[in-house]
Amino acid sequence: MKKIILSAFALFLLFSPQAFAHTYLDVTTPANEEVVTTDIQTIELNYSGQIEEGSFFTLEGSDGNEIPVSSFAVNGGKLTGHLDEPLNNDTYTVKWNSISQDGHPLSGDFSFTVDKAVGEQIDEVKTEEQPNIQNTEQESEYMTPSTEVVEKDEQNSSTPLIIAGIILTVLIAISAFVLWKRKK
């Protein structure tokens, strides 16, 4: 019986680091709900851990039409998409699908707005940017990746961990009961 308990404990220790190491989307550039005032041709998604080749995202304008992404690059925990041309003024949604290093599928979305000055208005915008800096800092808490997406991924990834914990608890309880019965 001691061998069974030790084996169960060894299996738990062997697999528990993997159970706690699920990857999630950490930071995006541009950030969720950010208003971008410059040309943008690159979108970056940074994850808390490594992601696999085959991870990608789609980019949609406010009209629902997909904007083509010319290439993707995966480097460790960063997914970068390159666009052929700078984005026009509009609100965009990035819908991402990634594969973590342990094979766990990840997905979600975030939005940002491009609001560049056009033509002669550039000088006016530069002089008006100073007062908006304080508002941007105050709103920075809203410019982080969507916590709703992160929470969905964390909830989905914790299910196997909960099941494994319940099974382990039941095995330990049964082993303790059998040992207790043998001593009597």
PDB file of C-alpha atoms in Angstrom:
ATOM      1  CA  MET A   1       0.000   0.000   0.000  1.00  0.00           C
ATOM      2  CA  LYS A   2       2.893   2.344   0.733  1.00  0.00           C
ATOM      3  CA  LYS A   3       4.120   1.765  -2.813  1.00  0.00           C
ATOM      4  CA  ILE A   4       0.740   2.841  -4.172  1.00  0.00           C
ATOM      5  CA  ILE A   5       0.756   6.031  -2.102  1.00  0.00           C
ATOM      6  CA  LEU A   6       4.336   6.839  -3.082  1.00  0.00           C
ATOM      7  CA  SER A   7       3.565   6.115  -6.750  1.00  0.00           C
ATOM      8  CA  ALA A   8       0.500   8.380  -6.670  1.00  0.00           C
ATOM      9  CA  PHE A   9       2.505  11.127  -4.985  1.00  0.00           C
ATOM     10  CA  ALA A  10       5.345  10.756  -7.510  1.00  0.00           C
ATOM     11  CA  LEU A  11       2.871  10.988 -10.420  1.00  0.00           C
ATOM     12  CA  PHE A  12       1.311  14.085  -8.887  1.00  0.00           C
ATOM     13  CA  LEU A  13       4.721  15.754  -8.551  1.00  0.00           C
ATOM     14  CA  LEU A  14       5.678  14.697 -12.060  1.00  0.00           C
ATOM     15  CA  PHE A  15       2.612  16.192 -13.755  1.00  0.00           C
ATOM     16  CA  SER A  16       1.727  19.125 -11.492  1.00  0.00           C
ATOM     17  CA  PRO A  17       4.203  21.655 -12.992  1.00  0.00           C
ATOM     18  CA  GLN A  18       2.593  21.130 -16.396  1.00  0.00           C
ATOM     19  CA  ALA A  19      -0.893  21.516 -14.941  1.00  0.00           C
ATOM     20  CA  PHE A  20      -0.065  24.922 -13.480  1.00  0.00           C
ATOM     21  CA  ALA A  21       1.881  26.211 -16.488  1.00  0.00           C
ATOM     22  CA  HIS A  22      -0.877  27.143 -18.926  1.00  0.00           C
ATOM     23  CA  THR A  23      -0.086  29.979 -21.268  1.00  0.00           C
ATOM     24  CA  TYR A  24      -2.324  33.030 -21.604  1.00  0.00           C
ATOM     25  CA  LEU A  25      -2.311  36.232 -23.647  1.00  0.00           C
ATOM     26  CA  ASP A  26      -0.385  38.773 -21.587  1.00  0.00           C
ATOM     27  CA  VAL A  27       0.070  42.019 -23.579  1.00  0.00           C
ATOM     28  CA  THR A  28      -0.904  43.188 -27.053  1.00  0.00           C
ATOM     29  CA  THR A  29       0.401  45.984 -29.245  1.00  0.00           C
ATOM     30  CA  PRO A  30      -1.774  47.874 -29.826  1.00  0.00           C
ATOM     31  CA  ALA A  31      -3.484  47.280 -26.479  1.00  0.00           C
ATOM     32  CA  ASN A  32      -7.155  46.437 -26.084  1.00  0.00           C
ATOM     33  CA  GLU A  33      -9.316  49.560 -26.600  1.00  0.00           C
ATOM     34  CA  GLU A  34      -6.230  51.660 -27.467  1.00  0.00           C
ATOM     35  CA  VAL A  35      -6.577  54.608 -29.855  1.00  0.00           C
ATOM     36  CA  VAL A  36      -3.588  54.591 -32.215  1.00  0.00           C
ATOM     37  CA  THR A  37      -2.739  57.969 -33.773  1.00  0.00           C
ATOM     38  CA  THR A  38       0.180  56.852 -35.967  1.00  0.00           C
ATOM     39  CA  ASP A  39       0.610  54.497 -38.921  1.00  0.00           C
ATOM     40  CA  ILE A  40       0.440  50.864 -37.894  1.00  0.00           C
ATOM     41  CA  GLN A  41       1.627  47.906 -39.981  1.00  0.00           C
ATOM     42  CA  THR A  42       2.505  45.422 -37.234  1.00  0.00           C
ATOM     43  CA  ILE A  43       0.358  43.787 -34.554  1.00  0.00           C
ATOM     44  CA  GLU A  44       2.033  41.902 -31.696  1.00  0.00           C
ATOM     45  CA  LEU A  45       0.565  39.447 -29.213  1.00  0.00           C
ATOM     46  CA  ASN A  46       2.800  38.577 -26.261  1.00  0.00           C
ATOM     47  CA  TYR A  47       1.981  35.459 -24.247  1.00  0.00           C
ATOM     48  CA  SER A  48       3.001  34.397 -20.754  1.00  0.00           C
ATOM     49  CA  GLY A  49       4.738  31.317 -22.175  1.00  0.00           C
ATOM     50  CA  GLN A  50       5.894  29.734 -25.398  1.00  0.00           C
ATOM     51  CA  ILE A  51       3.485  29.316 -28.323  1.00  0.00           C
ATOM     52  CA  GLU A  52       3.719  27.017 -31.322  1.00  0.00           C
ATOM     53  CA  GLU A  53       3.955  27.622 -35.074  1.00  0.00           C
ATOM     54  CA  GLY A  54       0.480  27.664 -36.585  1.00  0.00           C
ATOM     55  CA  SER A  55      -0.696  30.347 -34.171  1.00  0.00           C
ATOM     56  CA  PHE A  56      -2.412  33.169 -36.048  1.00  0.00           C
ATOM     57  CA  PHE A  57      -4.971  35.965 -35.899  1.00  0.00           C
ATOM     58  CA  THR A  58      -7.436  37.616 -38.219  1.00  0.00           C
ATOM     59  CA  LEU A  59      -8.026  41.347 -38.437  1.00  0.00           C
ATOM     60  CA  GLU A  60     -11.475  42.763 -39.151  1.00  0.00           C
ATOM     61  CA  GLY A  61     -12.590  46.332 -39.763  1.00  0.00           C
ATOM     62  CA  SER A  62     -15.767  47.797 -38.228  1.00  0.00           C
ATOM     63  CA  ASP A  63     -17.703  46.710 -41.337  1.00  0.00           C
ATOM     64  CA  GLY A  64     -16.789  43.061 -40.630  1.00  0.00           C
ATOM     65  CA  ASN A  65     -14.500  42.738 -43.654  1.00  0.00           C
ATOM     66  CA  GLU A  66     -11.240  40.914 -43.052  1.00  0.00           C
ATOM     67  CA  ILE A  67      -7.999  42.840 -43.593  1.00  0.00           C
ATOM     68  CA  PRO A  68      -5.274  40.559 -45.017  1.00  0.00           C
ATOM     69  CA  VAL A  69      -2.245  39.907 -42.811  1.00  0.00           C
ATOM     70  CA  SER A  70       0.732  39.370 -45.140  1.00  0.00           C
ATOM     71  CA  SER A  71       2.872  37.259 -42.777  1.00  0.00           C
ATOM     72  CA  PHE A  72       3.101  35.871 -39.266  1.00  0.00           C
ATOM     73  CA  ALA A  73       6.170  35.242 -37.137  1.00  0.00           C
ATOM     74  CA  VAL A  74       6.281  33.208 -33.935  1.00  0.00           C
ATOM     75  CA  ASN A  75       9.267  33.887 -31.703  1.00  0.00           C
ATOM     76  CA  GLY A  76       9.019  32.183 -28.319  1.00  0.00           C
ATOM     77  CA  GLY A  77       6.006  33.754 -26.674  1.00  0.00           C
ATOM     78  CA  LYS A  78       5.435  36.474 -29.271  1.00  0.00           C
ATOM     79  CA  LEU A  79       3.153  36.315 -32.307  1.00  0.00           C
ATOM     80  CA  THR A  80       3.714  39.129 -34.813  1.00  0.00           C
ATOM     81  CA  GLY A  81       1.552  39.857 -37.839  1.00  0.00           C
ATOM     82  CA  HIS A  82       2.714  42.169 -40.604  1.00  0.00           C
ATOM     83  CA  LEU A  83       0.410  44.176 -42.873  1.00  0.00           C
ATOM     84  CA  ASP A  84       1.289  45.280 -46.420  1.00  0.00           C
ATOM     85  CA  GLU A  85      -0.120  48.778 -45.898  1.00  0.00           C
ATOM     86  CA  PRO A  86      -0.777  50.992 -42.873  1.00  0.00           C
ATOM     87  CA  LEU A  87      -4.294  50.691 -41.461  1.00  0.00           C
ATOM     88  CA  ASN A  88      -6.847  53.399 -42.281  1.00  0.00           C
ATOM     89  CA  ASN A  89      -8.852  55.213 -39.616  1.00  0.00           C
ATOM     90  CA  ASP A  90     -11.356  52.683 -38.287  1.00  0.00           C
ATOM     91  CA  THR A  91     -12.072  50.378 -35.360  1.00  0.00           C
ATOM     92  CA  TYR A  92     -10.475  46.945 -35.730  1.00  0.00           C
ATOM     93  CA  THR A  93     -10.991  43.604 -34.029  1.00  0.00           C
ATOM     94  CA  VAL A  94      -8.188  41.054 -33.722  1.00  0.00           C
ATOM     95  CA  LYS A  95      -9.440  37.473 -33.356  1.00  0.00           C
ATOM     96  CA  TRP A  96      -6.550  35.255 -32.307  1.00  0.00           C
ATOM     97  CA  ASN A  97      -6.039  31.493 -32.168  1.00  0.00           C
ATOM     98  CA  SER A  98      -2.841  30.162 -30.675  1.00  0.00           C
ATOM     99  CA  ILE A  99      -1.396  26.888 -29.507  1.00  0.00           C
ATOM    100  CA  SER A 100       0.550  26.862 -26.251  1.00  0.00           C
ATOM    101  CA  GLN A 101       3.723  24.800 -25.942  1.00  0.00           C
ATOM    102  CA  ASP A 102       1.802  22.060 -24.100  1.00  0.00           C
ATOM    103  CA  GLY A 103      -0.715  21.858 -26.982  1.00  0.00           C
ATOM    104  CA  HIS A 104      -3.477  23.745 -25.171  1.00  0.00           C
ATOM    105  CA  PRO A 105      -5.562  25.780 -27.670  1.00  0.00           C
ATOM    106  CA  LEU A 106      -5.996  29.467 -26.847  1.00  0.00           C
ATOM    107  CA  SER A 107      -8.375  31.934 -28.473  1.00  0.00           C
ATOM    108  CA  GLY A 108      -9.941  35.313 -27.915  1.00  0.00           C
ATOM    109  CA  ASP A 109     -10.202  38.782 -29.334  1.00  0.00           C
ATOM    110  CA  PHE A 110      -9.439  42.417 -28.645  1.00  0.00           C
ATOM    111  CA  SER A 111     -10.170  45.724 -30.374  1.00  0.00           C
ATOM    112  CA  PHE A 112      -8.372  48.959 -31.081  1.00  0.00           C
ATOM    113  CA  THR A 113      -9.041  52.124 -33.053  1.00  0.00           C
ATOM    114  CA  VAL A 114      -6.829  53.890 -35.578  1.00  0.00           C
ATOM    115  CA  ASP A 115      -7.453  57.641 -35.522  1.00  0.00           C
ATOM    116  CA  LYS A 116      -4.606  59.322 -37.433  1.00  0.00           C
ATOM    117  CA  ALA A 117      -4.612  62.982 -38.334  1.00  0.00           C
ATOM    118  CA  VAL A 118      -5.013  63.566 -42.062  1.00  0.00           C
ATOM    119  CA  GLY A 119      -3.096  66.199 -44.089  1.00  0.00           C
ATOM    120  CA  GLU A 120      -2.875  69.711 -42.588  1.00  0.00           C
ATOM    121  CA  GLN A 121      -4.505  68.692 -39.334  1.00  0.00           C
ATOM    122  CA  ILE A 122      -1.251  67.080 -38.149  1.00  0.00           C
ATOM    123  CA  ASP A 123       0.120  70.369 -36.698  1.00  0.00           C
ATOM    124  CA  GLU A 124      -3.144  71.015 -34.839  1.00  0.00           C
ATOM    125  CA  VAL A 125      -3.193  67.506 -33.390  1.00  0.00           C
ATOM    126  CA  LYS A 126       0.389  67.828 -32.103  1.00  0.00           C
ATOM    127  CA  THR A 127      -0.457  70.986 -30.168  1.00  0.00           C
ATOM    128  CA  GLU A 128      -3.594  69.380 -28.729  1.00  0.00           C
ATOM    129  CA  GLU A 129      -1.850  66.186 -27.623  1.00  0.00           C
ATOM    130  CA  GLN A 130      -0.361  67.715 -24.465  1.00  0.00           C
ATOM    131  CA  PRO A 131      -3.654  68.006 -22.505  1.00  0.00           C
ATOM    132  CA  ASN A 132      -4.742  64.512 -23.567  1.00  0.00           C
ATOM    133  CA  ILE A 133      -1.679  62.883 -22.018  1.00  0.00           C
ATOM    134  CA  GLN A 134      -3.181  63.051 -18.530  1.00  0.00           C
ATOM    135  CA  ASN A 135      -6.453  61.545 -19.761  1.00  0.00           C
ATOM    136  CA  THR A 136      -4.530  58.748 -21.472  1.00  0.00           C
ATOM    137  CA  GLU A 137      -2.689  57.948 -18.239  1.00  0.00           C
ATOM    138  CA  GLN A 138      -5.945  57.926 -16.314  1.00  0.00           C
ATOM    139  CA  GLU A 139      -7.498  55.610 -18.876  1.00  0.00           C
ATOM    140  CA  SER A 140      -4.465  53.300 -19.035  1.00  0.00           C
ATOM    141  CA  GLU A 141      -6.206  50.739 -16.856  1.00  0.00           C
ATOM    142  CA  TYR A 142      -8.654  50.287 -19.732  1.00  0.00           C
ATOM    143  CA  MET A 143      -5.899  49.793 -22.286  1.00  0.00           C
ATOM    144  CA  THR A 144      -4.758  46.396 -21.094  1.00  0.00           C
ATOM    145  CA  PRO A 145      -5.646  43.116 -22.779  1.00  0.00           C
ATOM    146  CA  SER A 146      -9.184  41.967 -22.208  1.00  0.00           C
ATOM    147  CA  THR A 147      -9.384  40.287 -18.819  1.00  0.00           C
ATOM    148  CA  GLU A 148     -12.519  38.555 -20.024  1.00  0.00           C
ATOM    149  CA  VAL A 149     -10.454  36.627 -22.579  1.00  0.00           C
ATOM    150  CA  VAL A 150      -7.773  35.739 -20.039  1.00  0.00           C
ATOM    151  CA  GLU A 151     -10.395  34.610 -17.530  1.00  0.00           C
ATOM    152  CA  LYS A 152     -12.034  32.347 -20.155  1.00  0.00           C
ATOM    153  CA  ASP A 153      -8.714  30.680 -20.935  1.00  0.00           C
ATOM    154  CA  GLU A 154      -7.862  30.261 -17.248  1.00  0.00           C
ATOM    155  CA  GLN A 155     -11.293  28.772 -16.503  1.00  0.00           C
ATOM    156  CA  ASN A 156     -11.046  26.328 -19.404  1.00  0.00           C
ATOM    157  CA  SER A 157      -7.508  25.283 -18.525  1.00  0.00           C
ATOM    158  CA  SER A 158      -8.247  24.654 -14.834  1.00  0.00           C
ATOM    159  CA  THR A 159     -10.835  21.915 -15.482  1.00  0.00           C
ATOM    160  CA  PRO A 160      -8.273  19.079 -15.942  1.00  0.00           C
ATOM    161  CA  LEU A 161      -6.416  20.310 -12.882  1.00  0.00           C
ATOM    162  CA  ILE A 162      -9.573  20.168 -10.758  1.00  0.00           C
ATOM    163  CA  ILE A 163     -10.375  16.654 -12.004  1.00  0.00           C
ATOM    164  CA  ALA A 164      -6.811  15.482 -11.286  1.00  0.00           C
ATOM    165  CA  GLY A 165      -6.997  17.009  -7.800  1.00  0.00           C
ATOM    166  CA  ILE A 166     -10.279  15.243  -7.031  1.00  0.00           C
ATOM    167  CA  ILE A 167      -8.923  11.891  -8.255  1.00  0.00           C
ATOM    168  CA  LEU A 168      -5.751  12.333  -6.223  1.00  0.00           C
ATOM    169  CA  THR A 169      -7.738  13.251  -3.102  1.00  0.00           C
ATOM    170  CA  VAL A 170      -9.957  10.178  -3.501  1.00  0.00           C
ATOM    171  CA  LEU A 171      -6.897   7.929  -3.961  1.00  0.00           C
ATOM    172  CA  ILE A 172      -5.244   9.338  -0.855  1.00  0.00           C
ATOM    173  CA  ALA A 173      -8.457   8.947   1.167  1.00  0.00           C
ATOM    174  CA  ILE A 174      -8.884   5.320   0.046  1.00  0.00           C
ATOM    175  CA  SER A 175      -5.231   4.558   0.803  1.00  0.00           C
ATOM    176  CA  ALA A 176      -5.495   6.134   4.252  1.00  0.00           C
ATOM    177  CA  PHE A 177      -8.688   4.175   4.982  1.00  0.00           C
ATOM    178  CA  VAL A 178      -7.084   0.862   3.910  1.00  0.00           C
ATOM    179  CA  LEU A 179      -4.008   1.551   6.049  1.00  0.00           C
ATOM    180  CA  TRP A 180      -6.212   2.457   9.005  1.00  0.00           C
ATOM    181  CA  LYS A 181      -8.198  -0.802   8.607  1.00  0.00           C
ATOM    182  CA  ARG A 182      -4.995  -2.901   8.460  1.00  0.00           C
ATOM    183  CA  LYS A 183      -3.697  -1.430  11.729  1.00  0.00           C
ATOM    184  CA  LYS A 184      -6.861  -2.487  13.566  1.00  0.00           C
TER     185      LYS A 184
END
